CSV table of C-alpha atoms and ligand atoms in Angstrom, one decimal:
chain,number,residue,atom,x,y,z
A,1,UNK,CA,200.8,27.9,101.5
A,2,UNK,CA,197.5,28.1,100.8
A,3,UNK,CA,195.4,24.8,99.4
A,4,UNK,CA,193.8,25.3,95.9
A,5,UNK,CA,191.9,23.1,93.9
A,6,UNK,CA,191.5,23.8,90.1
A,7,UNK,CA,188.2,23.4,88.1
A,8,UNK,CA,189.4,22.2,84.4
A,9,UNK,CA,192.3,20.2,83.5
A,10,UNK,CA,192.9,21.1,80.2
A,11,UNK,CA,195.7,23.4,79.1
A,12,UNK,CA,194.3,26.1,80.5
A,13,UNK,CA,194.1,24.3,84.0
A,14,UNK,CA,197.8,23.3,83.5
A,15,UNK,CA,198.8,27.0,83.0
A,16,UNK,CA,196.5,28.1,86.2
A,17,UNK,CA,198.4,25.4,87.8
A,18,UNK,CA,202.1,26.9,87.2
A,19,UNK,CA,200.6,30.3,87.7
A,20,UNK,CA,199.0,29.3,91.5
A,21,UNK,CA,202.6,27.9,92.4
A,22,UNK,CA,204.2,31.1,91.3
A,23,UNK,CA,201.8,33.4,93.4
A,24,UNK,CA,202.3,31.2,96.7
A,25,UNK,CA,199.4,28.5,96.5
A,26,UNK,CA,199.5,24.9,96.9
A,27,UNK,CA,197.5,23.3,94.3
A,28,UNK,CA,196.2,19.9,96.0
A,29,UNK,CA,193.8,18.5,93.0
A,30,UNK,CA,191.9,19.1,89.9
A,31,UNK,CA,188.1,18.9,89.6
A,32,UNK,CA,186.4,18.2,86.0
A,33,UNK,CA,183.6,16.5,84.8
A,34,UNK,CA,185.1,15.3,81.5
A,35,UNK,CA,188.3,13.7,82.8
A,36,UNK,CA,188.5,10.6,84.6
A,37,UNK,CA,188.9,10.6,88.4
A,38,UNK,CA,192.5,9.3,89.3
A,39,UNK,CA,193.9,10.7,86.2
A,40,UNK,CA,197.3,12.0,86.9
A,41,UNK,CA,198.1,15.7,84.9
A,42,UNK,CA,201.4,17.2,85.2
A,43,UNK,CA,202.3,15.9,89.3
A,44,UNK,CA,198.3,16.2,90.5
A,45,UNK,CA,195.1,14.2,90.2
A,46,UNK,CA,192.1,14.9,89.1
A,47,UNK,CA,189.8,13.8,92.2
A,48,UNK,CA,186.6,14.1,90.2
A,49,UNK,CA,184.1,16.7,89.7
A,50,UNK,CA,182.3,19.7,92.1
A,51,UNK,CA,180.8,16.6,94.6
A,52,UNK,CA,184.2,16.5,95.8
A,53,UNK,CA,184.0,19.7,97.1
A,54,UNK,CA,182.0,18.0,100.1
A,55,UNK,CA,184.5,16.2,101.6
A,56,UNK,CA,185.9,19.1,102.8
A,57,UNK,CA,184.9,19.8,106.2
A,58,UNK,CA,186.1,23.8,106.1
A,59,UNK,CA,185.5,26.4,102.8
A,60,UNK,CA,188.5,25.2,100.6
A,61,UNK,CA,190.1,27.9,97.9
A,62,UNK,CA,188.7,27.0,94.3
A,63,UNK,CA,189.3,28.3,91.2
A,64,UNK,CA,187.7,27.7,87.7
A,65,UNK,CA,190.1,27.4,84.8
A,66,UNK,CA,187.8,27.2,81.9
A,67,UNK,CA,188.3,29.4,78.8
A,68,UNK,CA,184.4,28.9,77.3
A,69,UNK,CA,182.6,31.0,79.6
A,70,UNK,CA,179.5,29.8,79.0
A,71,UNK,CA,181.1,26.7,80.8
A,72,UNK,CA,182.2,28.8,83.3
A,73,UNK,CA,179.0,30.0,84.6
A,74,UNK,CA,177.1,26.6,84.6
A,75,UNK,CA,180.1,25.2,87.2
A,76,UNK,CA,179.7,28.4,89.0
A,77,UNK,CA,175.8,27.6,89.4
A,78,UNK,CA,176.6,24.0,90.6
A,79,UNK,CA,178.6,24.9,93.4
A,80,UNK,CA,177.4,26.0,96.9
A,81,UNK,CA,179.2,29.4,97.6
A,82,UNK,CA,179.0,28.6,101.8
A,83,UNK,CA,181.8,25.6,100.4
A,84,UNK,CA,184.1,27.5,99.1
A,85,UNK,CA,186.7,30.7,98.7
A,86,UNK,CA,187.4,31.8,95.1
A,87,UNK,CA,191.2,34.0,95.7
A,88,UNK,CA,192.2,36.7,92.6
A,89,UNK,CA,195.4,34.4,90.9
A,90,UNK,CA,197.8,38.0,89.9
A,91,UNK,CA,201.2,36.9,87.9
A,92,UNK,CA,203.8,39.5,89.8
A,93,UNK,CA,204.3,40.9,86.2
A,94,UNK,CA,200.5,42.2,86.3
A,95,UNK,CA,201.1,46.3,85.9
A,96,UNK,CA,197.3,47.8,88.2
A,97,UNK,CA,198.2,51.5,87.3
A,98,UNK,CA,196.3,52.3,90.0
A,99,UNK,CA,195.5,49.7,92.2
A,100,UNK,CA,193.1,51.5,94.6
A,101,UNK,CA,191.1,52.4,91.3
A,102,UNK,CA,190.7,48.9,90.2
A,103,UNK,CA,188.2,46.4,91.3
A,104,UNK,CA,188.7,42.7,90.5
A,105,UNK,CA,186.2,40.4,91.5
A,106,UNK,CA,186.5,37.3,93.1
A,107,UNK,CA,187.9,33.9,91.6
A,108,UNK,CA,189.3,36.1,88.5
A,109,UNK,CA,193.0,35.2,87.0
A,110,UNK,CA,195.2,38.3,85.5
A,111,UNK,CA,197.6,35.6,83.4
A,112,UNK,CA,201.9,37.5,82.9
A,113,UNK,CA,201.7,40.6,81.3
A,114,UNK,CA,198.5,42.2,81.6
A,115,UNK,CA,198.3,46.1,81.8
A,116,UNK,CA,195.3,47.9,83.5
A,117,UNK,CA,195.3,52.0,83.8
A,118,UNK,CA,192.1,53.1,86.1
A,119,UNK,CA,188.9,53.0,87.1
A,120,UNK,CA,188.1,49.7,86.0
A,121,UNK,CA,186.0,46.9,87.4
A,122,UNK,CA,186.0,43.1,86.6
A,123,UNK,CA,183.6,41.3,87.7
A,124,UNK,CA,183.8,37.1,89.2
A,125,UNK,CA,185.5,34.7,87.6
A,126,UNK,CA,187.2,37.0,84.6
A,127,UNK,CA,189.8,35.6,83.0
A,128,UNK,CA,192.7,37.9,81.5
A,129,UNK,CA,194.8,35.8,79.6
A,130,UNK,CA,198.7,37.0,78.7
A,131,UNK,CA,199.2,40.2,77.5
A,132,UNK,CA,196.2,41.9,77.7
A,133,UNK,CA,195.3,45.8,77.9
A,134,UNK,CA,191.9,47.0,79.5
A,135,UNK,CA,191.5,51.5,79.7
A,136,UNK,CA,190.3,53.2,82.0
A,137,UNK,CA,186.5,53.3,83.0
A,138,UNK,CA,186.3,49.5,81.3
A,139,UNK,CA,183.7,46.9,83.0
A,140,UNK,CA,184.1,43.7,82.2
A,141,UNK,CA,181.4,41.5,83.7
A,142,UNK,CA,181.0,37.6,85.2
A,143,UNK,CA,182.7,34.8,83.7
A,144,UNK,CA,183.9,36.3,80.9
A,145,UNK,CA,187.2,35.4,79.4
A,146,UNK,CA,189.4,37.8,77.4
A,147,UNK,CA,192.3,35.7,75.5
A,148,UNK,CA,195.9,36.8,75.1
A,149,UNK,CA,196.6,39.6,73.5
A,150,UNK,CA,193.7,41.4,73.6
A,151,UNK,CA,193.5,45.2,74.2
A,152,UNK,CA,190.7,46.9,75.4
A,153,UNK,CA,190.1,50.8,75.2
A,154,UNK,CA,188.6,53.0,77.8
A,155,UNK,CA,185.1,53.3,78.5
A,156,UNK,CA,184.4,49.5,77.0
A,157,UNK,CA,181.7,47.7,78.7
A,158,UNK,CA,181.7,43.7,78.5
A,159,UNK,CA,179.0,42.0,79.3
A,160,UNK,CA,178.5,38.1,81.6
A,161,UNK,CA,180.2,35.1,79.9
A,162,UNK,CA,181.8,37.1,76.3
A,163,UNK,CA,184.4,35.5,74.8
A,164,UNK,CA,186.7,37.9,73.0
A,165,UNK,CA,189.1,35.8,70.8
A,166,UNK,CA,193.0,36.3,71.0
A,167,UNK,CA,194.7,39.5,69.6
A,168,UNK,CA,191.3,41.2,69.5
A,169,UNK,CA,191.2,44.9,69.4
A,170,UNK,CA,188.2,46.7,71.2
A,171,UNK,CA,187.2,50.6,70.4
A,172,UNK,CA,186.5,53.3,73.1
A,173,UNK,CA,183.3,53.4,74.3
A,174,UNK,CA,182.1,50.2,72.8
A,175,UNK,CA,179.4,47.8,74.1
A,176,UNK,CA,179.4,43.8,74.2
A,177,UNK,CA,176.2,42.1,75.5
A,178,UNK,CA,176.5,39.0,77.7
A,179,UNK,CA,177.2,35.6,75.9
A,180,UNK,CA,178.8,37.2,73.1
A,181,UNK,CA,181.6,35.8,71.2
A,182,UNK,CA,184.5,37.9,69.2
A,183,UNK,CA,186.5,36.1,67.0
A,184,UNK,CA,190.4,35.8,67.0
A,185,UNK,CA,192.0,39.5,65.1
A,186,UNK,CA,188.6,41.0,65.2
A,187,UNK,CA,188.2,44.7,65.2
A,188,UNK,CA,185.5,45.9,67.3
A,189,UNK,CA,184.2,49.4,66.0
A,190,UNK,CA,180.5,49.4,67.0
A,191,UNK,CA,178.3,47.6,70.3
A,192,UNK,CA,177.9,44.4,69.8
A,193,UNK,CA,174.4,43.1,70.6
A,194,UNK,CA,173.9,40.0,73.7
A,195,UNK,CA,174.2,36.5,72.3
A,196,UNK,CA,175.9,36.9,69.0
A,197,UNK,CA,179.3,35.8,67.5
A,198,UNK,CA,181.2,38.4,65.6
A,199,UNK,CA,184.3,37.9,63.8
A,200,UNK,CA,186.3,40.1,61.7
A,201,UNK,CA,187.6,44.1,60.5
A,202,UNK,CA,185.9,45.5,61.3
A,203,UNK,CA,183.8,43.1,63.0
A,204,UNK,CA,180.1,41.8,62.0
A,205,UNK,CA,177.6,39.7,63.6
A,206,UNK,CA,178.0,36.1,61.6
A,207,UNK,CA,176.1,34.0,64.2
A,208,UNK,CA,172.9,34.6,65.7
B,1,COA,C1,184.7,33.4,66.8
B,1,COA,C2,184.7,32.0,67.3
B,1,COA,C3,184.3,32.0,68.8
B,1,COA,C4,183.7,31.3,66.5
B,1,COA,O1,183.7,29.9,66.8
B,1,COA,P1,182.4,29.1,66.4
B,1,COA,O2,181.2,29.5,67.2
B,1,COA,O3,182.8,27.6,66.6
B,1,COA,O4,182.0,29.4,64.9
B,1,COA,P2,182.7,28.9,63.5
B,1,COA,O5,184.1,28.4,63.7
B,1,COA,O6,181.8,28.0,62.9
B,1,COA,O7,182.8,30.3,62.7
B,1,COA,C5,181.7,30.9,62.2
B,1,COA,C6,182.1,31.7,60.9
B,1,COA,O8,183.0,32.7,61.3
B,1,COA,C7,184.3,32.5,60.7
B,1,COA,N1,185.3,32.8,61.7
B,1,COA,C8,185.5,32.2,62.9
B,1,COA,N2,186.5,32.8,63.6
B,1,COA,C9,187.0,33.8,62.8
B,1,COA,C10,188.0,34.8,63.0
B,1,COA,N3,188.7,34.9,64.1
B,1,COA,N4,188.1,35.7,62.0
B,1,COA,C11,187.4,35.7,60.8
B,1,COA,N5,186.4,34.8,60.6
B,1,COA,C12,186.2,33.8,61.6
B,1,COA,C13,184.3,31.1,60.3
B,1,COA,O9,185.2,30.9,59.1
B,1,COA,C14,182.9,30.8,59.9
B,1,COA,O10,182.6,31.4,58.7
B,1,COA,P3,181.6,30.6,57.6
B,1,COA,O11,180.3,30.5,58.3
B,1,COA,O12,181.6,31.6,56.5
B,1,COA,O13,182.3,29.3,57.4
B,1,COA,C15,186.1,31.3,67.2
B,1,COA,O14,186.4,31.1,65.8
B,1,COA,C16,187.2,32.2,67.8
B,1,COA,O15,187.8,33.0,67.2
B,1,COA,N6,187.5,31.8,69.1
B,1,COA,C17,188.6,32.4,69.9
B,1,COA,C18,189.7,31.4,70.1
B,1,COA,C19,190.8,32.0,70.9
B,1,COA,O16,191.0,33.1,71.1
B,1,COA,N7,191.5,31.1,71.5
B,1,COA,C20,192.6,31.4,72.4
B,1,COA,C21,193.0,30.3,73.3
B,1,COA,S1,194.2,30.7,74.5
């Protein structure tokens, strides 16, 4: 089995954790800046934050498990590539329609239950949380999370670091600019500028 460390302990973390075990890796720690070094979460530790990740001699599997992309990306900046590996984490109930149509990008996590047809890129560090649906010809880009239940329609292209909110429902053809955040049920029936919060059905900007 493959060693894996996990970036956020949180509940997310915890779920990435069950999820790593299930898809044959050997989660050895947990790195986070906001949780105490020693602190025991489920059966591992949290060893402390990305300096730890220079204690290891060879490249050592990472993964990030933060929801707030935003986040995301700042850890991804802090930490020297040449250090580590960042794998794809797949539940076996993952449906790729096509597989040899679909690019996923590295040190992304397809959560139980997500469906994707064709043609479709994610980028690094996606997160596709349960029960999601993404069409055909859909980009979704860096760091950007996509909460449970979320379905996605063809030709949709998501920007870096968007949050779409749970049991969010995205149009055909629609565009989400980076750093974007959808709220929980929203609607999405138009492009959505970069930067923005929009909430909603159908949903409007709210926060600038
Ligand atoms: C959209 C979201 C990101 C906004 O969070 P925020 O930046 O902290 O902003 P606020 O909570 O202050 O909300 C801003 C406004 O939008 C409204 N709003 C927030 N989320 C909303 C939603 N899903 N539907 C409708 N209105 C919503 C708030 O009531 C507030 O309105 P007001 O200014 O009139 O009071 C957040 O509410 C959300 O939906 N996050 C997704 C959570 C999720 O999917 N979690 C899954 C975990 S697995």
């Amino acid at each position: 089995m493959i060693p894996l460390l996990i970036y956020g302990a949180g509940g997310l973390g915890r779920e990435v954790l069950s999820l790593a075990r299930t898809v044959g890796f050997k989660p050895i720690g947990f790195l986070d800046d906001a949780i105490a070094p020693r602190t025991e979460i489920n059966d591992l530790r949290v060893l402390g934050s990305v300096e730890v990740l220079q204690a290891f001699h060879d490249p050592i599997h990472l993964v990030l498990a933060l929801g707030d992309p935003v986040s995301k990306a700042n850890v991804v900046k802090r930490i020297d590539p040449a250090r580590v590996v960042y794998p794809i984490l797949k539940h076996s109930s993952v449906i790729l329609q096509d597989e040899y149509a679909i690019q996923i990008g590295e040190g992304s996590i397809l959560c139980a239950g997500c469906v994707l047809t064709n043609d479709i890129v994610l980028g690094k560090h996606v997160l596709l949380n349960l029960n999601c649906t993404v069409g055909h010809d859909t980009r979704i880009g860096d760091c950007s999370s996509i909460m449970p239940g979320v379905n996605i329609a063809g030709q949709v292209t998501i920007g870096e670091a968007v949050l779409i909110g749970a049991g969010a429902n995205i149009k055909n053809r629609v565009r989400i600019g980076d750093k974007s955040k959808i709220g929980m049920g929203a609607a999405v029936i138009q492009d959505i500028g970069p930067g923005v919060t929009a909430v909603g059905v159908p949903a409007k900007v709210v926060l600038r």
